[in-house]
Coordinates of C-alpha atoms and ligand atoms in Angstrom, one line a residue:
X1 CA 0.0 0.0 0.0
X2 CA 1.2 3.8 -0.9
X3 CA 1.8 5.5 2.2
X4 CA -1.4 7.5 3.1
X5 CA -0.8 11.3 3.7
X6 CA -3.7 13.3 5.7
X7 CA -3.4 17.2 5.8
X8 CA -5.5 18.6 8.3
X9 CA -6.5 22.5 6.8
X10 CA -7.6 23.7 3.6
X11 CA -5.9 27.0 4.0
X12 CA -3.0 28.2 1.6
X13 CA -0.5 26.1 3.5
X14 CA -2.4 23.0 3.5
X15 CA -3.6 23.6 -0.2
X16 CA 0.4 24.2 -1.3
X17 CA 1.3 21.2 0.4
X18 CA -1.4 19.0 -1.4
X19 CA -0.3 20.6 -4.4
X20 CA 3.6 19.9 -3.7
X21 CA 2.3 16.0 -3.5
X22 CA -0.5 15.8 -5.3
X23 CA 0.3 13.6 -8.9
X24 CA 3.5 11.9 -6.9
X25 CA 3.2 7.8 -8.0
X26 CA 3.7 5.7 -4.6
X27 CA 1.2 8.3 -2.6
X28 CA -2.3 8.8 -1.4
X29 CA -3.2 12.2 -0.4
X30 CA -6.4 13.6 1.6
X31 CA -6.9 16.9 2.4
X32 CA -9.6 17.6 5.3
X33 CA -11.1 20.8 6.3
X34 CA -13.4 21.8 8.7
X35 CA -15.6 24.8 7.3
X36 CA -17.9 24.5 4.2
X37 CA -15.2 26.0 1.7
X38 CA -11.1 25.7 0.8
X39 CA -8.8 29.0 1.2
X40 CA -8.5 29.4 4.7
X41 CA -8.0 33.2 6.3
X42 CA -7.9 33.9 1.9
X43 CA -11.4 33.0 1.0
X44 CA -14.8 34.7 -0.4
X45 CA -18.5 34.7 1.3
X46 CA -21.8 35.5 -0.4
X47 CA -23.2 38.5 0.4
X48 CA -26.8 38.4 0.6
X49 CA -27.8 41.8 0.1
X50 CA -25.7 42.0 -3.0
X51 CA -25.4 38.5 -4.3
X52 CA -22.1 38.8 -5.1
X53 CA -19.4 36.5 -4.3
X54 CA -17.6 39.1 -1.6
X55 CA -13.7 38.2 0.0
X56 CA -12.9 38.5 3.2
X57 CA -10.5 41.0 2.5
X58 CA -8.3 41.9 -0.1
X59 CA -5.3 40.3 -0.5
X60 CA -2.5 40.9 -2.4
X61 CA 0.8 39.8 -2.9
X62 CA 4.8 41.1 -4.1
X63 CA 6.8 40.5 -6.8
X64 CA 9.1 39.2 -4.1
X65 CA 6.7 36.4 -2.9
X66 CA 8.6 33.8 -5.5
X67 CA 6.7 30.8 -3.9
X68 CA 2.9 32.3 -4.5
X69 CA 3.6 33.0 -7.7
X70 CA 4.9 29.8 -8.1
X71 CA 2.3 27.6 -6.5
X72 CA -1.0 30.2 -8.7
X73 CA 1.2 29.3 -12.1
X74 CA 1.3 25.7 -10.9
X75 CA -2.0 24.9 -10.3
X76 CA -3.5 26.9 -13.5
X77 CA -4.3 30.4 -11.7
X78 CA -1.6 32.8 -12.1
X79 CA -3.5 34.0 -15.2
X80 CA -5.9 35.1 -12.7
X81 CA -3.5 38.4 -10.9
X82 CA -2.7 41.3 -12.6
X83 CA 0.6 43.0 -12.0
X84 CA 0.3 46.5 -11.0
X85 CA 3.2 48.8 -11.4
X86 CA 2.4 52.1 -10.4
X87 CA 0.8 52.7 -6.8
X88 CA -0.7 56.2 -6.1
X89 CA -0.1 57.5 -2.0
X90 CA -2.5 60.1 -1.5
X91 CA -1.8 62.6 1.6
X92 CA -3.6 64.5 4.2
X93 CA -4.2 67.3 1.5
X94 CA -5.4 64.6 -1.3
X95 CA -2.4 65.1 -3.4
X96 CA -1.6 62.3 -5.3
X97 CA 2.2 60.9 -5.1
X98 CA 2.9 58.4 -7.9
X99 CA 5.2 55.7 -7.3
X100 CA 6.7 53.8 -10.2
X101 CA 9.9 51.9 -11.0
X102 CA 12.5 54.3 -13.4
X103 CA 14.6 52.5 -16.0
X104 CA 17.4 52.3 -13.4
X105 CA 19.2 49.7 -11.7
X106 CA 17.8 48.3 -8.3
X107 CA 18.2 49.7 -5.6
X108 CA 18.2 53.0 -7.6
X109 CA 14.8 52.3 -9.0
X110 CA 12.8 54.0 -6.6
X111 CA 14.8 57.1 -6.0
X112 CA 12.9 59.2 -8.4
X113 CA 9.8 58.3 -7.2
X114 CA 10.5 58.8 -3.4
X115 CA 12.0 61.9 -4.4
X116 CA 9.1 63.1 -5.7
X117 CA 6.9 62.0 -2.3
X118 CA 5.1 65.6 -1.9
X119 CA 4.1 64.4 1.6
X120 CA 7.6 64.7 2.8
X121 CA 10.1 67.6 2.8
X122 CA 13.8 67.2 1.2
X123 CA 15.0 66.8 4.7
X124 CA 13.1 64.1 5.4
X125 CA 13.7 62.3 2.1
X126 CA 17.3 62.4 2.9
X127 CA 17.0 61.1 6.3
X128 CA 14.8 58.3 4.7
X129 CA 17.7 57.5 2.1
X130 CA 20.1 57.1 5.2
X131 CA 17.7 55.0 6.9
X132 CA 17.2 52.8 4.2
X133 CA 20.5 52.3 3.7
X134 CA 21.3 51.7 7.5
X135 CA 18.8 49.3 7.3
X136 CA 20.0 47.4 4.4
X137 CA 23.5 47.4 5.9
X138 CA 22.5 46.2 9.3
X139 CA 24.4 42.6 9.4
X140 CA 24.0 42.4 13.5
X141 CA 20.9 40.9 15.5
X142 CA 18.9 43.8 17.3
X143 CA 19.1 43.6 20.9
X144 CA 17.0 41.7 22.1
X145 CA 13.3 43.1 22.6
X146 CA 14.2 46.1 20.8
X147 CA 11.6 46.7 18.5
X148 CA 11.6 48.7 15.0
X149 CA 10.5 51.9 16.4
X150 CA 13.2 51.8 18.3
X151 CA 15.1 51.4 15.9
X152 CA 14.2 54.2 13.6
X153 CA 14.4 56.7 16.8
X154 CA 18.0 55.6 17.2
X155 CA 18.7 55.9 13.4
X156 CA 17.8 59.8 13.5
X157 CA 14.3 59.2 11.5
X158 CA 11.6 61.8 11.8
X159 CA 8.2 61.7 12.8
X160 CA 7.0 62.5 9.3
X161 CA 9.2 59.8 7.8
X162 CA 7.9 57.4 10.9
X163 CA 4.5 58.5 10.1
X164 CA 4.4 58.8 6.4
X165 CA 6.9 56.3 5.0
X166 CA 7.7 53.3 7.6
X167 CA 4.4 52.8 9.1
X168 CA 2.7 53.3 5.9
X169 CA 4.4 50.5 4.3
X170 CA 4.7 48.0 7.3
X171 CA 1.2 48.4 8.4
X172 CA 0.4 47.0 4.7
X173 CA 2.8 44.1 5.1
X174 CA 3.0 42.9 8.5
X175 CA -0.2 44.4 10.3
X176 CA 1.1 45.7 13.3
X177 CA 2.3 48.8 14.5
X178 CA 5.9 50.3 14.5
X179 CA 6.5 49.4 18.2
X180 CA 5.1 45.8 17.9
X181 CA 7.6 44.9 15.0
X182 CA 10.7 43.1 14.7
X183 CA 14.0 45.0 13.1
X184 CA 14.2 41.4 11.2
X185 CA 11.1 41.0 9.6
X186 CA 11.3 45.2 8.8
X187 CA 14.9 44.6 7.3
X188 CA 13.1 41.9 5.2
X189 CA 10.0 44.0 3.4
X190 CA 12.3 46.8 2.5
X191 CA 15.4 44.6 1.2
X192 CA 13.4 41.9 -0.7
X193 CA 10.3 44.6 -1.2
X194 CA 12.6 47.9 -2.4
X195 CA 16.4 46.8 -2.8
X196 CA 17.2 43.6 -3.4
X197 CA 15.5 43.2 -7.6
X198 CA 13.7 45.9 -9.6
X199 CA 10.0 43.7 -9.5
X200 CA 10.3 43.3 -5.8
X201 CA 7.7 45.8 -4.6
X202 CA 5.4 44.9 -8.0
X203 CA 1.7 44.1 -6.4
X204 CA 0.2 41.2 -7.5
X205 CA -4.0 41.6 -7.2
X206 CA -6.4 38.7 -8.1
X207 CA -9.0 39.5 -10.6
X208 CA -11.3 36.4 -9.5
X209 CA -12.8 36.5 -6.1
X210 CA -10.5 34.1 -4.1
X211 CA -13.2 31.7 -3.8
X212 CA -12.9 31.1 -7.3
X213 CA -9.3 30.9 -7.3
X214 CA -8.7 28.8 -4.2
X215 CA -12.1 26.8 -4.0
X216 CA -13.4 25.6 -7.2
X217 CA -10.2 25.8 -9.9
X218 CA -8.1 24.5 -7.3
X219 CA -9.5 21.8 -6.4
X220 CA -10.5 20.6 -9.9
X221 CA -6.7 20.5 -10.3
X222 CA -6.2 18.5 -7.1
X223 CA -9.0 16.3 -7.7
X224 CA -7.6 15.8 -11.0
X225 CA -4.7 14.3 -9.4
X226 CA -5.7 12.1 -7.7
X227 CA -5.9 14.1 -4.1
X228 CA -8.9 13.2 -1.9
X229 CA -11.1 16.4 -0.7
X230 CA -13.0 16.8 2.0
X231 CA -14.8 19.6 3.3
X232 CA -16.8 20.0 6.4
X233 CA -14.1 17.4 7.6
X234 CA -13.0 19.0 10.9
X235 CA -10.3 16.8 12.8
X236 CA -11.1 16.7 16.7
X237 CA -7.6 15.3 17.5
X238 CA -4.4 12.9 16.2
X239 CA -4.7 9.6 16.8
X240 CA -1.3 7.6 18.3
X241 CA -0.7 3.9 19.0
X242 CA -2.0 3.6 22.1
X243 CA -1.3 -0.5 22.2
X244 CA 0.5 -1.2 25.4
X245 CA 2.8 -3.6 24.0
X246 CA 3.8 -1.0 21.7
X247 CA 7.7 0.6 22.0
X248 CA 8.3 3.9 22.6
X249 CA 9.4 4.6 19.2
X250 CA 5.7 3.2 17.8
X251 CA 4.2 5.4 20.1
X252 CA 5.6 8.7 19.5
X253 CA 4.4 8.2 16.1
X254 CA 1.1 9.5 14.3
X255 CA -1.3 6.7 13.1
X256 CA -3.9 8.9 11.9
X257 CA -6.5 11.5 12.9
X258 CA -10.1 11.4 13.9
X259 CA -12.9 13.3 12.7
X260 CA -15.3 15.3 14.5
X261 CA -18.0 13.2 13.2
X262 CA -16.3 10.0 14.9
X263 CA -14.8 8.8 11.7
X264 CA -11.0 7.7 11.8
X265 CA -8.7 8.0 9.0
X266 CA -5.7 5.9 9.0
X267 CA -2.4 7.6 7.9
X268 CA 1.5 6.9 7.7
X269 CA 2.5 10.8 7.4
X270 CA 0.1 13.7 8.9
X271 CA 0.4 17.3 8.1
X272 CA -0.7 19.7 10.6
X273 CA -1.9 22.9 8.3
X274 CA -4.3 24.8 11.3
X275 CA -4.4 28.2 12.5
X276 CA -1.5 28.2 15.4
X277 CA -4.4 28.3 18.1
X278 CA -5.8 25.2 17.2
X279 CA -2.8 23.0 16.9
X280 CA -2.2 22.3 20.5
X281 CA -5.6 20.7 21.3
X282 CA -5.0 18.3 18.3
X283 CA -2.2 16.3 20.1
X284 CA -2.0 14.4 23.2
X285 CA -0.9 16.9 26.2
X286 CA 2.5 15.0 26.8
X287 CA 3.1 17.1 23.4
X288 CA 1.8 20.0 24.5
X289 CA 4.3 20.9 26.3
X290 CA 7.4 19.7 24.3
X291 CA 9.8 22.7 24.3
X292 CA 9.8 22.7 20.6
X293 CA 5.7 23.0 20.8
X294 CA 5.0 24.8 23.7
X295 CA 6.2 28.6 22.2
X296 CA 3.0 28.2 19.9
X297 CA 0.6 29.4 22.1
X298 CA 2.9 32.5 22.8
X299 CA 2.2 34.0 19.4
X300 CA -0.2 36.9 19.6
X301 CA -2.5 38.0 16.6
X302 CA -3.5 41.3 15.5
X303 CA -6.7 42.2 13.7
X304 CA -7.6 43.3 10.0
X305 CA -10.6 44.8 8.8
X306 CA -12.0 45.6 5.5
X307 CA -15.4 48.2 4.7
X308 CA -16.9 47.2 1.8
X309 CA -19.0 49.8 0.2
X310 CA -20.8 49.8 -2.9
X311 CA -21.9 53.8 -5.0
X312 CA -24.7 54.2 -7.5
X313 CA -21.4 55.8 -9.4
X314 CA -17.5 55.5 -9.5
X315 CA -15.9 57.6 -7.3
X316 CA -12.3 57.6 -8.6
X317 CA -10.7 55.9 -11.8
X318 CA -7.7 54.3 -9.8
X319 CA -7.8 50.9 -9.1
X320 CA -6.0 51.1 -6.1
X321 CA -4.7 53.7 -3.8
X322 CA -2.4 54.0 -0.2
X323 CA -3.4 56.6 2.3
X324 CA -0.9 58.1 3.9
X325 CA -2.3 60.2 7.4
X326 CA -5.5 58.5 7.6
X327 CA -7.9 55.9 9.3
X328 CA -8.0 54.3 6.0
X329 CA -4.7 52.6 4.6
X330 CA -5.6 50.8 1.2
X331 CA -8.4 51.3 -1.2
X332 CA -9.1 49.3 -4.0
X333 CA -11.6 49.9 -6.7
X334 CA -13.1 46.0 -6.6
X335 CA -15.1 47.0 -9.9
X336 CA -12.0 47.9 -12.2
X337 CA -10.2 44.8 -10.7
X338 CA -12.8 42.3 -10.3
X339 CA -13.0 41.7 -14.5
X340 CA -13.1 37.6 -14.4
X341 CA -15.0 34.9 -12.6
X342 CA -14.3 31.0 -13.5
X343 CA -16.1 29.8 -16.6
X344 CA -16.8 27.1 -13.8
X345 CA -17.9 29.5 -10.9
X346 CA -21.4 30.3 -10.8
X347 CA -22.5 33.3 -12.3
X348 CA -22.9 36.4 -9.7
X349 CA -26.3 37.4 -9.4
X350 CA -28.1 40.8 -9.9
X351 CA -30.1 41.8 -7.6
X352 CA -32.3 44.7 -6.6
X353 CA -29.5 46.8 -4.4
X354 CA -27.4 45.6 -7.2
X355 CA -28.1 47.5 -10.2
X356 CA -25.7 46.5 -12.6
X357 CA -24.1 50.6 -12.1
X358 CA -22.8 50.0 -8.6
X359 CA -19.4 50.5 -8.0
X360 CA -17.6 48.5 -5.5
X361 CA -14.5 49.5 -3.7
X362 CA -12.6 48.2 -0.2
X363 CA -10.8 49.8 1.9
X364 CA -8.5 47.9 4.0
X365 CA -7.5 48.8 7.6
X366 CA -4.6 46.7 9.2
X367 CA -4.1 46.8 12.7
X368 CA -7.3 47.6 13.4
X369 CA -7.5 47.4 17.1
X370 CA -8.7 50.9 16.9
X371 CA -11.8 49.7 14.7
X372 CA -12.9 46.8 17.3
X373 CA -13.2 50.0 19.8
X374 CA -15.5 51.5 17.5
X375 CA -19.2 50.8 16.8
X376 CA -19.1 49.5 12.9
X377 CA -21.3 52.2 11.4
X378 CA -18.9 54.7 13.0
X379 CA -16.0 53.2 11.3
X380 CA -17.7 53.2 8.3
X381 CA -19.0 56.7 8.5
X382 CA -15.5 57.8 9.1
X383 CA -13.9 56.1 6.0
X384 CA -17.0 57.4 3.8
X385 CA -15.7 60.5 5.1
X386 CA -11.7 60.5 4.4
X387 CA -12.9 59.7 0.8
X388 CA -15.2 62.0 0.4
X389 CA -12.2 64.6 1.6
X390 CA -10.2 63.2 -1.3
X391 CA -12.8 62.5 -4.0
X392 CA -15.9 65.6 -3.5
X393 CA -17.7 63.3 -5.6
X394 CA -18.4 60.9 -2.6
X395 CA -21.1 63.4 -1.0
X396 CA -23.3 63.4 -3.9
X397 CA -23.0 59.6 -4.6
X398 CA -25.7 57.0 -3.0
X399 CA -24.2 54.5 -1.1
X400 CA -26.3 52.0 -1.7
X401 CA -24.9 48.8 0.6
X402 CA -21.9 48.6 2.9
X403 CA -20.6 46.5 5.4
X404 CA -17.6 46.1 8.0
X405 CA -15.8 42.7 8.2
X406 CA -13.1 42.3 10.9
X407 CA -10.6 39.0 10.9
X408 CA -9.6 39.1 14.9
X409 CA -7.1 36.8 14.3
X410 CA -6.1 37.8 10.8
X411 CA -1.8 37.2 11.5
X412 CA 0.5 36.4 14.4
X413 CA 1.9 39.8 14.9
X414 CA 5.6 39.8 14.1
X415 CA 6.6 40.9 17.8
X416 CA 10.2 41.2 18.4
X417 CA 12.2 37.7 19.2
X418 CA 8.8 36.4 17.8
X419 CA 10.8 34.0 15.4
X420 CA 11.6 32.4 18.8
X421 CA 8.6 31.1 19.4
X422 CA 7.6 29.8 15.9
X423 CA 8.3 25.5 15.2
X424 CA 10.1 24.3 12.2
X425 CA 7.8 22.3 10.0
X426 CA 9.3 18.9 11.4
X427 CA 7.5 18.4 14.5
X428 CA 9.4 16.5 17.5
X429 CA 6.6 13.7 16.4
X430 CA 8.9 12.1 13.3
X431 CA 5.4 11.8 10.8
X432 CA 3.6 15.1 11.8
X433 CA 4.5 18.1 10.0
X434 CA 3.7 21.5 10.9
X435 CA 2.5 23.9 8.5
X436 CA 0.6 27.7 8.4
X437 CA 2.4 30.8 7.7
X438 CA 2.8 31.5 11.7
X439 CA 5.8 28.3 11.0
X440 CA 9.1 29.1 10.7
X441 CA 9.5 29.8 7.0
X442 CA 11.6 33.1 7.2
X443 CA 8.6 35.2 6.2
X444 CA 5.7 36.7 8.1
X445 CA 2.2 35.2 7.9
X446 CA 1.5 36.1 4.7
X447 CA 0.4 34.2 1.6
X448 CA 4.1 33.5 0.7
X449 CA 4.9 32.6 4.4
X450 CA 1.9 29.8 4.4
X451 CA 3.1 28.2 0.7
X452 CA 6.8 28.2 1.7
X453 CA 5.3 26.2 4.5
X454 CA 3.0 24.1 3.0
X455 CA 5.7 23.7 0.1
X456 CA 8.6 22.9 3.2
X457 CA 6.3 20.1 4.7
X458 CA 5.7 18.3 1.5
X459 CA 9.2 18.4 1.1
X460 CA 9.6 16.2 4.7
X461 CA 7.2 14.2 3.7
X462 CA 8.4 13.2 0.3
X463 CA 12.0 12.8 1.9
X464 CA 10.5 10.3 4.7
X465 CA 8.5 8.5 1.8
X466 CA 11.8 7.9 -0.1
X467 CA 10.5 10.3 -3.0
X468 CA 12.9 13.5 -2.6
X469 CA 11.8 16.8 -4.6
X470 CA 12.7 20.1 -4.4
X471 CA 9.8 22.7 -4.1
X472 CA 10.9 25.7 -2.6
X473 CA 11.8 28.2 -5.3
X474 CA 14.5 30.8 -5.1
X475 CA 14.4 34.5 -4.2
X476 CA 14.0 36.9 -6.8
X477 CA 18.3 37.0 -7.2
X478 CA 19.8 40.3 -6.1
X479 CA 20.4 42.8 -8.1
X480 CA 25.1 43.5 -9.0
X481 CA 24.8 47.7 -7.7
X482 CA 22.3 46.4 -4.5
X483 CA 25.1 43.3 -3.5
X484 CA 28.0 46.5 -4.8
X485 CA 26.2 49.3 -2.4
X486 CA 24.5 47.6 0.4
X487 CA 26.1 44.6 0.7
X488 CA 23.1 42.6 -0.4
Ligands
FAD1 C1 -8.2 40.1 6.6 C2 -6.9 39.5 6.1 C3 -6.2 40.1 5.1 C4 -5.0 39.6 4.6 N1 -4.3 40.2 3.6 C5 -3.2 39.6 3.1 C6 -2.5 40.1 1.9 O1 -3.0 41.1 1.3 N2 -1.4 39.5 1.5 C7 -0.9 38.3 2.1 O2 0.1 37.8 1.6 N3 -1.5 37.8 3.2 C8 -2.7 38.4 3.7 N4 -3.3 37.9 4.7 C9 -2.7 36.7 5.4 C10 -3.1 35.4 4.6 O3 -4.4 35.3 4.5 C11 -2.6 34.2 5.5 O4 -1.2 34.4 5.8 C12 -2.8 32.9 4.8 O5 -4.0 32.8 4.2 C13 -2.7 31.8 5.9 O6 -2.9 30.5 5.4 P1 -2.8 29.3 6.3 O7 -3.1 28.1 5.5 O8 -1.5 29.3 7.0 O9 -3.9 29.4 7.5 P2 -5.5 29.5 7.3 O10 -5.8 30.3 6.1 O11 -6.0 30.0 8.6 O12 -5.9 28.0 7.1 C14 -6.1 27.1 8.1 C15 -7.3 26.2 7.8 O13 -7.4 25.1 8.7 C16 -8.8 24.9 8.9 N5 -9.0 24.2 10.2 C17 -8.9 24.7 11.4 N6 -9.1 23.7 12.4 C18 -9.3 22.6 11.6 C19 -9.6 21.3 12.0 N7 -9.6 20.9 13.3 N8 -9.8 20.3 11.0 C20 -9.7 20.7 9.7 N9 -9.5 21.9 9.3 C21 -9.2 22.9 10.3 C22 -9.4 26.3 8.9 O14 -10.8 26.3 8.7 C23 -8.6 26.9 7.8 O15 -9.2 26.8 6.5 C24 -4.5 38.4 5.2 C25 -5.2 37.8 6.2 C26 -6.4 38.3 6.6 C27 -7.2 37.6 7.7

C-alpha cells in the first residue's frame, strides 16, 4: 500500500502542500477541512444583500513572494492576478504621489519616485535615504526586545518619515504597528520589497474572487490528481498507537486522525496545516508541552478589517490607492479589478441593491485594534468621510450597501524575538508536519509565508516517503549595484 498522507487545513498552506504531493506515484493524499469551503484566512463569502461572491479581505501579494507566484502558475491560476506597477499615495491634503519603477538599476529604482513623495520635505527624504540604507547594511541581531521603532528613533528618522513612510508601508505588510515589529522582519520587506531586484515591490491583485481561485479551480486540479477532498471534515484530535505492548518509538508516532463526526482516517504521514491556536488541542498533552511546541501558544495575533462599500457611481478611476495620514490605509476599486470569474464559478447574481451601475470599492484597515473599539457604522461613516475629503464626488453619490468585516485573528503579529517562538515544519513527532504561515518559513504570515510552509512540509514528507523533490523556489536573485552598495 502507498503510504497514506492526511493534511488537516484547507488553507493556503495546506492547499500548497497538497499541491507539492499531489500527482507523486507511490502516494495517497487527503486533504480535510473543517468549514464548508477551501482557502482558509484567503477566501470569499456571499453577500446576501448583494449577491455577489464578496472576500474576506483583499489580498495581495509582491513581486518578491517567488513561492505564491509559483504555486498560482502551478496549479492553472496565475493568469488570474494582474501585476500593477504604479501605486498612487495620496496625503492629508489629497495630493496624489505616484510611485513607479524608473529605468534604473535596483536599488536606484525608486529614488525618483520617493524623491518626488510631496508628503515629505527634502529633509526628510534624505534622512529616509540614510535610513534605508542603514537598514540594508545592518548585518548584527537587534538587541533583544528592541523593536523597529526603536530602531528608527535611534537611526535619526523623523516623525514624518515614521508616520508617512515606515508605518505606511509596514502596516500593509505585516499588520502591526511600528513598536510591535521586529528589526528582522522590517529589514526583510524593504530589502526583498525595495532593494534587493527591480519587480520586488510589483503588487500582484487577483482579478477572481478568491473563492474562485482557491475553491473551485483548485480543487479541480487536485482532484484531478488524484488528491482526496473533504470539506466540512473538521479533525477533533491525532490519533497515536495507544497499544501497550507498543515501544516507545511506535508510540511517538502519528497513526492517523479522527474526525469530528467519529470517523478515523488511518495515515503513515500527517500534516498539521491549522491556524496556530488550534494545533495544540490536536495532540495528546505530553506534546503539549514539548519545548519545541510549547512557544506556539505564545504567538499573539492582531486584527484586520475591511469596509466594503458599494456607489450608484464611481468615485475615482484608480484601481487602487495608499493613504498616507488617515484611518484608512488601502483602497481598491473591486469594480476595475474584479474583470473575471471562472467559466466554472457560478455566475454572480443581480439583484435589486445591485443594479448592474454600482461600483464596489474596499478599503482595508490593518491593525485595526482601533476599529474593534468603535461601533461598525462609526468606522464606516469615518472612512466614507476620508474619501469623500479626497474625492468631493463621494457626497453626492448613493451609497447603496456597505458593510464592516473584521478578521480578529487575521496574523500572528511579528513581535520582536517572535521567530523564537515559531516550530520548524518537522514536529518532534517524526510523521507530523507543521504547517501555516505562523511556521518558521523566514517570512511573516503572509500568503508567501503559508506556501513556503506548506511547500517545506511536503518536502519532509516526500523525503521520509523515499521520493525527494525540491519545491521551494528561489528568491527573486539580487540585483550587481544592490550586492556592490548595500552589501546585499
Ligand atoms: C483580513 C486579512 C487580510 C490579509 N491580507 C493579506 C494580503 O494582502 N497578502 C498576504 O500575503 N496575506 C494576507 N493575509 C494573510 C493570509 O491570508 C494568510 O497568511 C494565509 O491565508 C494563511 O494561510 P494558512 O493556510 O497558514 O492558514 P489558514 O488560512 O488559517 O488555514 C487554516 C485552515 O485550517 C482549517 N482548520 C482549522 N481547524 C481545523 C480542524 N480541526 N480540522 C480541519 N481543518 C481545520 C481552517 O478552517 C482553515 O481553513 C491576510 C489575512 C487576513 C485575515
Amino acid at each position: 500500500m502507498p503510504p497514506h498522507v492526511v493534511i488537516i487545513g484547507g488553507g493556503l498552506a495546506g492547499l500548497a502542500a497538497a499541491a507539492g504531493l499531489a500527482g507523486r506515484s507511490g502516494l495517497t493524499v487527503t486533504l480535510c477541512e473543517s468549514r464548508p469551503r477551501w482557502g482558509g484566512r484567503a477566501s470569499s463569502f456571499l453577500d446576501q444583500t448583494t449577491g455577489e461572491s464578496v472576500d474576506n479581505c483583499q489580498h495581495v501579494a509582491l513581486g518578491c513572494c517567488t513561492n505564491f507566484r509559483h504555486f498560482c502558475d502551478l496549479v492553472g491560476i496565475g493568469e488570474f492576478f494582474q501585476r500593477e506597477s504604479e501605486l498612487a499615495f495620496i496625503d492629508g491634503a489629497g495630493k496624489i504621489s505616484r510611485m513607479a519603477a524608473a529605468p534604473l538599476p535596483a536599488p536606484l529604482h525608486l529614488a525618483p519616485a520617493f524623491a518626488g513623495f510631496g508628503f515629505l520635505s527634502w529633509r526628510d527624504k534624505i534622512r529616509l535615504a540614510w535610513g534605508l540604507r542603514a537598514l540594508a547594511r545592518l548585518r548584527t541581531p537587534a538587541p533583544t526586545g528592541q523593536s523597529f521603532l526603536d530602531w528608527l528613533r535611534q537611526h535619526h528618522q523623523t516623525p514624518a518619515t515614521i508616520e508617512r513612510f515606515w508605518h505606511v508601508v509596514l502596516v500593509s505588510a505585516l499588520s502591526e504597528t511600528l513598536d510591535r515589529i521586529d528589526i528582522g522582519h522590517a529589514r526583510k520587506v524593504f530589502v526583498d520589497g525595495f532593494l534587493a531586484h527591480r519587480a520586488g515591490w510589483e503588487v500582484w491583485v487577483p482579478t477572481a474572487p478568491l473563492d474562485d481561485l482557491y475553491g473551485t479551480r483548485l480543487a479541480d486540479w487536485l482532484t484531478a490528481r488524484q488528491v482526496t477532498l473533504r470539506l466540512q471534515a473538521g479533525a477533533r484530535r491525532v490519533v497515536f498507537n495507544t497499544d501497550p505492548a507498543s515501544t516507545q518509538a511506535e508510540s511517538s508516532r502519528a497513526v492517523g486522525i479522527e474526525l469530528r463526526s467519529g470517523e478515523v482516517l488511518s495515515a503513515d504521514e500527517v500534516i498539521l496545516a491549522v491556524p496556530q491556536n488550534l494545533v495544540l488541542p490536536l495532540l495528546p498533552a505530553e506534546w503539549q508541552s514539548h519545548p519545541a511546541l510549547s512557544g506556539i501558544q505564545r504567538l499573539e495575533t492582531a486584527p484586520i478589517s475591511s469596509v466594503h462599500l458599494w456607489f450608484d457611481r464611481p468615485i475615482t478611476h484608480l484601481r487602487h490607492a495608499t493613504f498616507v495620514d488617515r484611518l484608512s490605509q488601502w483602497l481598491f476599486n473591486r469594480s476595475a479589478i474584479h474583470t473575471r470569474t471562472l467559466e466554472s464559478a457560478p455566475a454572480t447574481t443581480t439583484t435589486a441593491a445591485n443594479p448592474p451601475e454600482t461600483h464596489y470599492y474596499q478599503v482595508v484597515i490593518s491593525a485595526s485594534r482601533e476599529v474593534l473599539a468603535r461601533d461598525p457604522a462609526e468606522t464606516i461613516a469615518a472612512v466614507v468621510n476620508e474619501l469623500a475629503g479626497v474625492w468631493p464626488v463621494v457626497r453626492e453619490a448613493k451609497l447603496c450597501h456597505s458593510r464592516l468585516v473584521t478578521e480578529h485573528k487575521a496574523v500572528v503579529s511579528m513581535l520582536p524575538g517572535v521567530d523564537e517562538l515559531r516550530p520548524r515544519q518537522q514536529s518532534p513527532i517524526p510523521n507530523l508536519q507543521l504547517a501555516g504561515d505562523w511556521t518558521q518559513t523566514g517570512w511573516p504570515g503572509t500568503m508567501e509565508g503559508a506556501v513556503r510552509s506548506g511547500y517545506l512540509a511536503a518536502e519532509n514528507v516526500l523525503r521520509r516517503c523515499g521520493l525527494p523533490a525540491s519545491l521551494i523556489q528561489p528568491d527573486l536573485p539580487v540585483a550587481r549595484l544592490s550586492k556592490w552598495l548595500l552589501g546585499l
